[in-house]
CSV table of C-alpha atoms in Angstrom, one decimal:
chain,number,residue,atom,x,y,z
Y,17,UNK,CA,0.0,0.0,0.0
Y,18,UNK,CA,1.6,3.5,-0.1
Y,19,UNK,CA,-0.5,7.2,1.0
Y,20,UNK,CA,-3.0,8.5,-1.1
Y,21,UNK,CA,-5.5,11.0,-0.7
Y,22,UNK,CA,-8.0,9.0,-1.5
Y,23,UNK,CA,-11.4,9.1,1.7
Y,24,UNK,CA,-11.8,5.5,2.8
Y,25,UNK,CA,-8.7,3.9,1.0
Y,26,UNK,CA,-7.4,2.6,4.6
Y,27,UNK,CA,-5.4,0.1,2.8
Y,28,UNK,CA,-2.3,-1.1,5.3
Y,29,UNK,CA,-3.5,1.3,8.3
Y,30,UNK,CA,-4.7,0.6,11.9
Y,31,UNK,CA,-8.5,1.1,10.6
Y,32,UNK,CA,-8.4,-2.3,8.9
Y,33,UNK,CA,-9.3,-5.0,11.0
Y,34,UNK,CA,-7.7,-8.1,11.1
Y,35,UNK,CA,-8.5,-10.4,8.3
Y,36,UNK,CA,-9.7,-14.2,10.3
Y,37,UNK,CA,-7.7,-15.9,7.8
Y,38,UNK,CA,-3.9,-16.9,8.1
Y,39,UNK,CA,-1.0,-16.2,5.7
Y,40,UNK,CA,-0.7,-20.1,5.3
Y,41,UNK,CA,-4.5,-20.3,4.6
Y,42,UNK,CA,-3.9,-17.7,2.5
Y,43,UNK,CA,-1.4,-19.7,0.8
Y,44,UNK,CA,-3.5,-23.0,0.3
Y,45,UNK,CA,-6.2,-21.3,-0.8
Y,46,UNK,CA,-3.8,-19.6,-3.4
Y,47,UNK,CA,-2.9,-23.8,-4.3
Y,48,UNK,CA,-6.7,-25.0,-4.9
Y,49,UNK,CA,-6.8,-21.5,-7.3
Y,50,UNK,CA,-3.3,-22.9,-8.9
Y,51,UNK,CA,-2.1,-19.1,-8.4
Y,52,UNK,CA,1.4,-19.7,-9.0
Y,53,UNK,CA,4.5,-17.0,-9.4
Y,54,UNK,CA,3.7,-17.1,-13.1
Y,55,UNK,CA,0.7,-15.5,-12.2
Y,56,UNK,CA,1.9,-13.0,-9.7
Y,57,UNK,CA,4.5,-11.7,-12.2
Y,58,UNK,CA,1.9,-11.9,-15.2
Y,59,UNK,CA,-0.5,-9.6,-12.6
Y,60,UNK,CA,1.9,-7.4,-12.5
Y,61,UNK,CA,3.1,-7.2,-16.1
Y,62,UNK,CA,-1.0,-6.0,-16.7
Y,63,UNK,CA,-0.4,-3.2,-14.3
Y,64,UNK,CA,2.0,-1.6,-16.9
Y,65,UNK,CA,-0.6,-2.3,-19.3
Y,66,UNK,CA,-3.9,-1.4,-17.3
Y,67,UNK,CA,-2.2,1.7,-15.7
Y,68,UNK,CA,-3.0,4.5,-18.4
Y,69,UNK,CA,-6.4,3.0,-19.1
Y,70,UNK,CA,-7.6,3.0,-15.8
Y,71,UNK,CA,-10.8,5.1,-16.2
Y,72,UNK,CA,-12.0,3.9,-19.4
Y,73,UNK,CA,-12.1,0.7,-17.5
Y,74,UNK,CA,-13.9,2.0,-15.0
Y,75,UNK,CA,-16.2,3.4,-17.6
Y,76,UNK,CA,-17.2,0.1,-19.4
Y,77,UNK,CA,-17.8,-1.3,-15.3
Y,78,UNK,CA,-20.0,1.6,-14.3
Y,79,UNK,CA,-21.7,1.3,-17.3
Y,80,UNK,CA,-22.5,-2.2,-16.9
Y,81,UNK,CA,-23.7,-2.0,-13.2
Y,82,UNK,CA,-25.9,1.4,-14.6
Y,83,UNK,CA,-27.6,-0.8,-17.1
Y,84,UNK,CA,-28.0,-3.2,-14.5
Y,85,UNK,CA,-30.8,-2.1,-12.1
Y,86,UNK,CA,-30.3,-5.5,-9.8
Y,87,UNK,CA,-27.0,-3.7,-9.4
Y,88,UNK,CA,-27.0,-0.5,-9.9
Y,89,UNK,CA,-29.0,-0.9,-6.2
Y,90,UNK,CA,-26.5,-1.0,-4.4
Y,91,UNK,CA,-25.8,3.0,-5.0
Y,92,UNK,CA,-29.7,3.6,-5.0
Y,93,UNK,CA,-30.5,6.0,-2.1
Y,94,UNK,CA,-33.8,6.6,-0.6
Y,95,UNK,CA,-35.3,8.3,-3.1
Y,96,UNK,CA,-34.7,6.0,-5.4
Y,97,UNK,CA,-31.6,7.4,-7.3
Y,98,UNK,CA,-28.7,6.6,-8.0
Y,99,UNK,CA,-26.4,8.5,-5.4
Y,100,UNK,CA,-24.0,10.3,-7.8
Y,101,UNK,CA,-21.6,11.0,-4.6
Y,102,UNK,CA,-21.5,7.8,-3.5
Y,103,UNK,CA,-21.1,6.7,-7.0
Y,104,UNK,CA,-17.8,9.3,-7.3
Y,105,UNK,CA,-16.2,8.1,-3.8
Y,106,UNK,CA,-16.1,4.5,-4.6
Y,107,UNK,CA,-14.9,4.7,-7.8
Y,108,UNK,CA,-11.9,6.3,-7.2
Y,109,UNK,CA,-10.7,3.3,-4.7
Y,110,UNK,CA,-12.1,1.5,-7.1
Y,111,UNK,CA,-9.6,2.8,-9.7
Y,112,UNK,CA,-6.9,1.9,-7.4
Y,113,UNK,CA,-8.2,-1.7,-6.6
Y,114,UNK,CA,-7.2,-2.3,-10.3
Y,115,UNK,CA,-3.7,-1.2,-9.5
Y,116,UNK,CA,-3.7,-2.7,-6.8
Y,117,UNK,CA,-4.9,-6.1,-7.9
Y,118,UNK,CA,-1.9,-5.9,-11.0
Y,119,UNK,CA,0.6,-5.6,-8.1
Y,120,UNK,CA,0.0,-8.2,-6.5
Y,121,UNK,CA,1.5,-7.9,-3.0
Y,122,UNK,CA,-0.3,-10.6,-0.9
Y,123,UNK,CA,1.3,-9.7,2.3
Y,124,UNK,CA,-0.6,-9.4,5.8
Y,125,UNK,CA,-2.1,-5.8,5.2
Y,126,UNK,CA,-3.2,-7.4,1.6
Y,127,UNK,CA,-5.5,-10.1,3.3
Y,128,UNK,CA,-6.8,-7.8,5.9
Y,129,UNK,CA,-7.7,-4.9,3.2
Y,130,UNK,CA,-9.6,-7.5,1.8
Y,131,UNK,CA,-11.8,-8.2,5.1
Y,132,UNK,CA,-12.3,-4.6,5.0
Y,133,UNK,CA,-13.7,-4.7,1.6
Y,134,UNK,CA,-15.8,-7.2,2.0
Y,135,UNK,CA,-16.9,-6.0,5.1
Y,136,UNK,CA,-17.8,-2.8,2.7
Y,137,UNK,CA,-20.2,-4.9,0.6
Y,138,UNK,CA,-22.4,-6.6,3.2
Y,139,UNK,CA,-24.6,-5.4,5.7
Y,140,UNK,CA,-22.4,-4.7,8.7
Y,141,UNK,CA,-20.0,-2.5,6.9
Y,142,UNK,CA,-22.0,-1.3,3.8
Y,143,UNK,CA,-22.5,2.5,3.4
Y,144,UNK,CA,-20.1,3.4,6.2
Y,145,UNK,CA,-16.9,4.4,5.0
Y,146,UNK,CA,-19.1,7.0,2.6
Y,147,UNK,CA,-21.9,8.0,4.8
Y,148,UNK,CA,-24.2,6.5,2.1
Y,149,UNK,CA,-27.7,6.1,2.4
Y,150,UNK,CA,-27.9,3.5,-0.4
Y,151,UNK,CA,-28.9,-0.2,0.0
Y,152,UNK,CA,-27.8,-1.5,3.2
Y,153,UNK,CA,-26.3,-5.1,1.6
Y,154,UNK,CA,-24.8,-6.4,-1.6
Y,155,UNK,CA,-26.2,-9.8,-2.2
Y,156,UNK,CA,-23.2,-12.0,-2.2
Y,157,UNK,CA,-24.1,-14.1,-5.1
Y,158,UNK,CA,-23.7,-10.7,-7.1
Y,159,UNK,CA,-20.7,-9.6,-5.3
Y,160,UNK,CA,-19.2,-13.3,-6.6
Y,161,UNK,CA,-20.8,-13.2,-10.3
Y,162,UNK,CA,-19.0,-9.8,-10.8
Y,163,UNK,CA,-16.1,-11.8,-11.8
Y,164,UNK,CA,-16.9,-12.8,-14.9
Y,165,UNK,CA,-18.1,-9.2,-16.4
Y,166,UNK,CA,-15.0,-7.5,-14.3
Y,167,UNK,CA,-12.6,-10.1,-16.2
Y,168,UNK,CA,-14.4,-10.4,-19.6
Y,169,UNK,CA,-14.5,-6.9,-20.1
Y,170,UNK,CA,-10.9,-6.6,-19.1
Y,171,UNK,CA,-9.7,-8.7,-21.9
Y,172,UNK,CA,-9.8,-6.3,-24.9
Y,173,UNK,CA,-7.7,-3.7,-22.8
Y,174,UNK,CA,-5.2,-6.1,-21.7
Y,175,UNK,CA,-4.8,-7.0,-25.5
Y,176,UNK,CA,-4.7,-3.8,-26.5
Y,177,UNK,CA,-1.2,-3.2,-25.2
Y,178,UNK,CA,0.7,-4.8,-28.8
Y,179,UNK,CA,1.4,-7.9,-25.8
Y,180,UNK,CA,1.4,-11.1,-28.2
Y,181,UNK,CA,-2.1,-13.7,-27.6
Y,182,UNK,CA,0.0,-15.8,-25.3
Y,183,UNK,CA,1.0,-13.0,-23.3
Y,184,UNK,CA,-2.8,-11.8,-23.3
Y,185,UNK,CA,-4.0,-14.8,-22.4
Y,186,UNK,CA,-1.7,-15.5,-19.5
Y,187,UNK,CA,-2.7,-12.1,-17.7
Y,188,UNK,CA,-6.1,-12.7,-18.1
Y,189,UNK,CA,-6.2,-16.1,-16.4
Y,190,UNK,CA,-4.2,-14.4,-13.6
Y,191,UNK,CA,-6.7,-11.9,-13.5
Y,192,UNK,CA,-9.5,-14.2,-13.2
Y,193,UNK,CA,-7.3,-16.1,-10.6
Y,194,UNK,CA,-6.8,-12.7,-8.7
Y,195,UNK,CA,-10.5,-11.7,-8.8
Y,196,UNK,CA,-11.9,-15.2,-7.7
Y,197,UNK,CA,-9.7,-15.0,-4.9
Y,198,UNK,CA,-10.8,-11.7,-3.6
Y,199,UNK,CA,-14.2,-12.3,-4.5
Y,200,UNK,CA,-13.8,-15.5,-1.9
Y,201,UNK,CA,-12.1,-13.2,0.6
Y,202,UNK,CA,-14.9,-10.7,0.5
Y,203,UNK,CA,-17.4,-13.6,1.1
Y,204,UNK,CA,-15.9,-13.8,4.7
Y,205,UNK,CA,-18.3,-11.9,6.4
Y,206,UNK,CA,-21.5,-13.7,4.7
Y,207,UNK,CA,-20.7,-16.8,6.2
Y,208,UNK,CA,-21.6,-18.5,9.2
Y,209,UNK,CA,-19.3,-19.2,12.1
Y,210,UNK,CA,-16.7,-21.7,11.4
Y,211,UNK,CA,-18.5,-22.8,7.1
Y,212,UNK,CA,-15.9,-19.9,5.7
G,13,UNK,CA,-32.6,-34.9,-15.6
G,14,UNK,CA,-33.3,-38.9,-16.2
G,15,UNK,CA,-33.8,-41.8,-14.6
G,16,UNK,CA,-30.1,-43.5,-14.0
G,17,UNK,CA,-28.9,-46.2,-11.5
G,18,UNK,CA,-26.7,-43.8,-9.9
G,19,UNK,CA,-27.0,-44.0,-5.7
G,20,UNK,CA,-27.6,-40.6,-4.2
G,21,UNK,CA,-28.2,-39.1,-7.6
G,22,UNK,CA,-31.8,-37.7,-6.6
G,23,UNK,CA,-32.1,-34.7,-9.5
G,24,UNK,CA,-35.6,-34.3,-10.9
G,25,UNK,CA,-37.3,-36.2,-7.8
G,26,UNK,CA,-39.1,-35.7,-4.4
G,27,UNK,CA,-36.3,-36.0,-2.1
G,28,UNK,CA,-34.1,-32.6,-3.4
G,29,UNK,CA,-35.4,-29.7,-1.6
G,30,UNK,CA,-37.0,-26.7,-3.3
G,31,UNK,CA,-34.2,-23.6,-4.0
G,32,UNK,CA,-34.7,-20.8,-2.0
G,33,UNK,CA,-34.4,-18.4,-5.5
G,34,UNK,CA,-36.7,-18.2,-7.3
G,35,UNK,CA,-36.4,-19.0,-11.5
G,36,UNK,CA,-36.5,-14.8,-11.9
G,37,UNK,CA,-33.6,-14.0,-9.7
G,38,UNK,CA,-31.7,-16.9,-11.5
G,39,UNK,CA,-32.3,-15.1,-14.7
G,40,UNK,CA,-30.6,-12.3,-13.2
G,41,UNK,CA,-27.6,-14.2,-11.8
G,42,UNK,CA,-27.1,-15.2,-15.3
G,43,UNK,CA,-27.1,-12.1,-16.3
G,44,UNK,CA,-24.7,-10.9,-14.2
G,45,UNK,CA,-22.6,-13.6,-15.4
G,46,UNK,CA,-22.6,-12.4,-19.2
G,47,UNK,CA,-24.4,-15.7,-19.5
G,48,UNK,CA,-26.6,-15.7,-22.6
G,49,UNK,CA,-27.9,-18.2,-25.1
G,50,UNK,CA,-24.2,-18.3,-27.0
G,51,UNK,CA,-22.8,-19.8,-23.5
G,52,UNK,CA,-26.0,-22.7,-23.3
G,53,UNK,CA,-25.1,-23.6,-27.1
G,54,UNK,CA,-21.7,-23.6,-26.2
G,55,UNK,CA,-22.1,-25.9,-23.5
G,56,UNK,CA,-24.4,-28.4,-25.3
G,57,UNK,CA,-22.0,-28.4,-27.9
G,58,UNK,CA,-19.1,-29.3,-25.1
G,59,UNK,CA,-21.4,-32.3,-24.0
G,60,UNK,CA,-20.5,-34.1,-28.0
G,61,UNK,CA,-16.8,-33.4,-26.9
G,62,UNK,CA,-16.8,-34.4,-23.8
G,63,UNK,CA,-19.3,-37.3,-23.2
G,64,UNK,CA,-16.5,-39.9,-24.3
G,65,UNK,CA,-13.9,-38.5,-22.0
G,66,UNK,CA,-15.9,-38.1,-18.5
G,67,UNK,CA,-13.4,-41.0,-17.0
G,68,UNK,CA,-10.3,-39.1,-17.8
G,69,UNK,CA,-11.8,-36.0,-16.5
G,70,UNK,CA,-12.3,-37.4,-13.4
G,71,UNK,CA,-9.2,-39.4,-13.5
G,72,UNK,CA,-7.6,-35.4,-13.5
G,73,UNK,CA,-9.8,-34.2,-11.0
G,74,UNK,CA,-9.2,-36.9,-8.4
G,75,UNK,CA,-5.7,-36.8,-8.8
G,76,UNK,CA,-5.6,-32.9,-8.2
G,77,UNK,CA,-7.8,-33.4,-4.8
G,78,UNK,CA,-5.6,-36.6,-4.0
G,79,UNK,CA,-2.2,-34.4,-4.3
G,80,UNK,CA,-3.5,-31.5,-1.8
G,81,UNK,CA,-4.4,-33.0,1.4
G,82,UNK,CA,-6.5,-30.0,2.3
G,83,UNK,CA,-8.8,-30.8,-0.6
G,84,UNK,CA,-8.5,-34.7,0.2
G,85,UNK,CA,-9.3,-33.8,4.1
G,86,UNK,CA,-13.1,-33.5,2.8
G,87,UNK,CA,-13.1,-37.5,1.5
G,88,UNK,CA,-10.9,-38.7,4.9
G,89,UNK,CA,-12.5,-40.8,7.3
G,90,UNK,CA,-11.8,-40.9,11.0
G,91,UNK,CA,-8.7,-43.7,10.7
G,92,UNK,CA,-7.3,-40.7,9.2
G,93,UNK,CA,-6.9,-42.4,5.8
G,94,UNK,CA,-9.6,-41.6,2.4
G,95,UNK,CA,-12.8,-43.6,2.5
G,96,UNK,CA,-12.6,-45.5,-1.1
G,97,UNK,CA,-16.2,-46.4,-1.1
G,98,UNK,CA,-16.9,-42.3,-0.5
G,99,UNK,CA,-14.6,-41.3,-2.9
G,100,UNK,CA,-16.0,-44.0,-5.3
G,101,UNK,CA,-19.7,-42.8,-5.1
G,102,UNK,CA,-19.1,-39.3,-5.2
G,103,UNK,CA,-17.3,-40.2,-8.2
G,104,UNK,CA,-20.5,-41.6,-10.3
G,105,UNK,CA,-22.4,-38.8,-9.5
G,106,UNK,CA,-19.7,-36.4,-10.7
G,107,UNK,CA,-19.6,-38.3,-13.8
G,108,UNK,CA,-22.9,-37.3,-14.4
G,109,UNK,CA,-22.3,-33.8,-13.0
G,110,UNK,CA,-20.0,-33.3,-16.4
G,111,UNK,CA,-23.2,-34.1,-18.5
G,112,UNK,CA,-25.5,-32.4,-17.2
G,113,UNK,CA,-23.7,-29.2,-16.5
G,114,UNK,CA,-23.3,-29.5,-20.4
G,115,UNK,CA,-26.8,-30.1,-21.3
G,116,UNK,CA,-27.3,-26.5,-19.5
G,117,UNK,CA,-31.1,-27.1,-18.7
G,118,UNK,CA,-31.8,-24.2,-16.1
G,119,UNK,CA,-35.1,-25.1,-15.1
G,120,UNK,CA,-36.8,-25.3,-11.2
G,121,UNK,CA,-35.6,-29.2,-10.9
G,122,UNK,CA,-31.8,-28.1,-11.9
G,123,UNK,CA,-32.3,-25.3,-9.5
G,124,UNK,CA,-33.5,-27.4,-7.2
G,125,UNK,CA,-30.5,-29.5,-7.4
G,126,UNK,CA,-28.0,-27.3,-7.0
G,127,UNK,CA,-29.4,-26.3,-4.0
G,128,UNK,CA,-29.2,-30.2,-2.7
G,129,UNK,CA,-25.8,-30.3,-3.8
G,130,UNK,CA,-24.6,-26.9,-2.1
G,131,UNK,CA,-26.1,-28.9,1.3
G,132,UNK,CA,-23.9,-31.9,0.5
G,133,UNK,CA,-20.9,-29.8,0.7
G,134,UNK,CA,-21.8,-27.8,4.1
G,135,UNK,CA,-21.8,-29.7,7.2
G,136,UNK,CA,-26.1,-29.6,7.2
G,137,UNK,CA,-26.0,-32.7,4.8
G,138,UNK,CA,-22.0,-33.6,4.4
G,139,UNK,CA,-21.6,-37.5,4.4
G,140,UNK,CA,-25.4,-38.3,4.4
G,141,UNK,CA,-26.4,-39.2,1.2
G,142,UNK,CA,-23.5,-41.7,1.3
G,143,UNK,CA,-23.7,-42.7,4.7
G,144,UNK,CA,-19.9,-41.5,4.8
G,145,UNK,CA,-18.6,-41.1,8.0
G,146,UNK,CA,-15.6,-38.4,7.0
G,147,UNK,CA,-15.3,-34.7,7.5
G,148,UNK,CA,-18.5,-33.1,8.2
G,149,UNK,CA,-18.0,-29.4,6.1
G,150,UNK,CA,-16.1,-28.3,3.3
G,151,UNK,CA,-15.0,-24.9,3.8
G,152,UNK,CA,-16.9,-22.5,1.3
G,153,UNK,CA,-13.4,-20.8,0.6
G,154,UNK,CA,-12.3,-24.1,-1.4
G,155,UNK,CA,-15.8,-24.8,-2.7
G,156,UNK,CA,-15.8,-21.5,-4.5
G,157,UNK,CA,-12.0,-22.0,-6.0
G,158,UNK,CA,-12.5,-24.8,-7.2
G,159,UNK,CA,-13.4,-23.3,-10.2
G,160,UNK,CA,-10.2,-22.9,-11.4
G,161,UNK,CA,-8.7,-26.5,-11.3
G,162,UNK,CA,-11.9,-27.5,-13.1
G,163,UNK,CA,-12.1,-25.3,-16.3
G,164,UNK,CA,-8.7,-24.8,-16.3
G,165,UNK,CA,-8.1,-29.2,-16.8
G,166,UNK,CA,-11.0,-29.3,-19.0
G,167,UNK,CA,-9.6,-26.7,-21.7
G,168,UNK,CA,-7.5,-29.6,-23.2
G,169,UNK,CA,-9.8,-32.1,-23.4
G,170,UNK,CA,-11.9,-29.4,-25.2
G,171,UNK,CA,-9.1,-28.3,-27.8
G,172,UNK,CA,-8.7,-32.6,-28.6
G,173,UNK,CA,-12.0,-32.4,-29.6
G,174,UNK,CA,-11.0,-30.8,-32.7
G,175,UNK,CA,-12.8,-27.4,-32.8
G,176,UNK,CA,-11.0,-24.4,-34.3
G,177,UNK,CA,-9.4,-22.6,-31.6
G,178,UNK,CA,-12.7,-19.7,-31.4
G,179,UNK,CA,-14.7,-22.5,-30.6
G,180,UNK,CA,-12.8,-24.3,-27.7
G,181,UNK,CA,-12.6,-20.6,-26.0
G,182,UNK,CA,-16.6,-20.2,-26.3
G,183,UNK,CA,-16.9,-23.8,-24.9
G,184,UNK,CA,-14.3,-22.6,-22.1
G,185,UNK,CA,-15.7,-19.3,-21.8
G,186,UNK,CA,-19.4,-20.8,-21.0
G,187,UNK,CA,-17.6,-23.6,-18.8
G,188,UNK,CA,-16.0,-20.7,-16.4
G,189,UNK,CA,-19.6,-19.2,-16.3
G,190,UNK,CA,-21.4,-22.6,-16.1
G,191,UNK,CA,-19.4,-24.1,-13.2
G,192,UNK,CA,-19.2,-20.5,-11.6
G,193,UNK,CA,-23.3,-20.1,-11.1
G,194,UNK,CA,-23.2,-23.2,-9.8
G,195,UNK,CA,-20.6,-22.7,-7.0
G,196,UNK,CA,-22.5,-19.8,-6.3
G,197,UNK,CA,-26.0,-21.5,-5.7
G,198,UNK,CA,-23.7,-24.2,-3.6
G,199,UNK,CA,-23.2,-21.5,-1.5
G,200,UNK,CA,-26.4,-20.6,-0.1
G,201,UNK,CA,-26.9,-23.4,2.6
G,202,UNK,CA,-23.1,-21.3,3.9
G,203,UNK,CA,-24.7,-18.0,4.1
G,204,UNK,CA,-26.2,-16.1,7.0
G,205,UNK,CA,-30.3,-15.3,6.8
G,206,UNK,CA,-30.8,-12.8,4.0
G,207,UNK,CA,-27.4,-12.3,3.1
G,208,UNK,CA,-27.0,-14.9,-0.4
């Protein structure tokens, strides 16, 4: 993590709690995924890709979501809105969740960030670090179906960097590794006691 | 579903429970999932390639779970060693699992299904269909990431089919969304009240 200005990015501070998994859960669960050094260094080959493009990205994802009303309720305040400040706050951590996803650091403050976020997406966390009045919970089947239009629409920016299909192909899958395993890590807090 | 000789393989009868979503909010998980008419021809197309191969699938499959004892914990009995008989039944109805997965019929007795097979994973209804008497849970964690080891073994056996390379990704493509819907609905028995 490094400083940002960025309200609610409390990546690697004392506001994150402590993630309830271990570093050597972490790892096997990084084994079943078959997440492998190939696929940390192709992560973070992306970044160099992904950096430049990071808000036309953001553009096809918020555009998905907006056309998405199943979705696009999660930013829906009480009058039925969208909440266009709400909207603007998370997107810019959102911007740097693609950076940060492309570096690939999967350290201690790394898995706790994650509890954090997914904290951010269900009920006991949602709306907070804004002061949103949207939607008080993210389904979590949503939250884990995300992966596939987050990763598909990915694709055509990642090839768009002259990188030969091979090379394309090989940062996707780690994409998709990277996503599925943050996407389980958010789940966390959905779960009951001990079936995580 | 059809009639089979398969023990414990109860789709499309009385004894699976009803899903708690209903057939609408599965149209929208699909569509969260980019999952459209392509993807179910796709898959039904994946079931000509495939059908003749199921064995040495499996034969992957296993021998992934048998390498990681954390995956293998889930098929160990209490002398500490894999019940073969377990392992064995699962096994038929996995077969299966393969075909019908491809035939891609999302109906209210598929739905139903998944719903039964989500409670054979969590410790509500782990071991009782075969009368096993081995872990009782499988952590959701390694449920979900399974996804991985699964599409990412089956893309050869798709290429040998001989499809022009286009046509093994779509088949890929729909397999990644296919098996990822259903890890989703397997999660649901895992989930706190009102959270899924």
């Amino acid at each position: 993590m490094s400083q940002t200005d960025i309200p609610g990015y409390t990546y690697g501070t004392d506001a994150v709690p402590r993630s309830p998994l271990s570093l050597d859960e972490l790892e096997l669960l990084k084994a079943t995924l078959l997440m492998g050094d190939d696929d940390l260094a192709a992560l973070r080959r992306s970044g160099q890709v992904l950096a430049g493009r990071v808000e036309e990205i953001l553009d096809v994802w918020y555009g998905f979501v907006g056309a998405n009303p199943h979705l696009l309720a999660a930013f829906t305040g009480p009058d039925g809105q969208p909440d266009q400040a709400y909207l603007a706050a998370v997107r810019r951590r959102f911007d740097r969740w693609i950076l940060d996803t492309a570096r690939a650091e999967y350290d201690q403050a790394w898995l706790d960030y994650q509890q954090e976020i997914g904290l951010r997406h269900h009920r006991s966390g949602k709306n907070r670090t804004d002061g949103a009045r949207a939607a008080d919970h993210i389904p979590l089947r949503y939250v884990l179906a995300l992966l596939v239009p987050i990763t598909t629409t990915l694709k055509p920016f990642l090839a768009e960097g002259g990188a030969a299909p091979d090379e394309v192909e090989a940062m996707h899958q780690a994409w998709v590794k990277a996503v599925l395993l943050q996407v389980i890590l958010w789940s966390q807090p959905y779960v009951r006691d001990g079936d995580f």
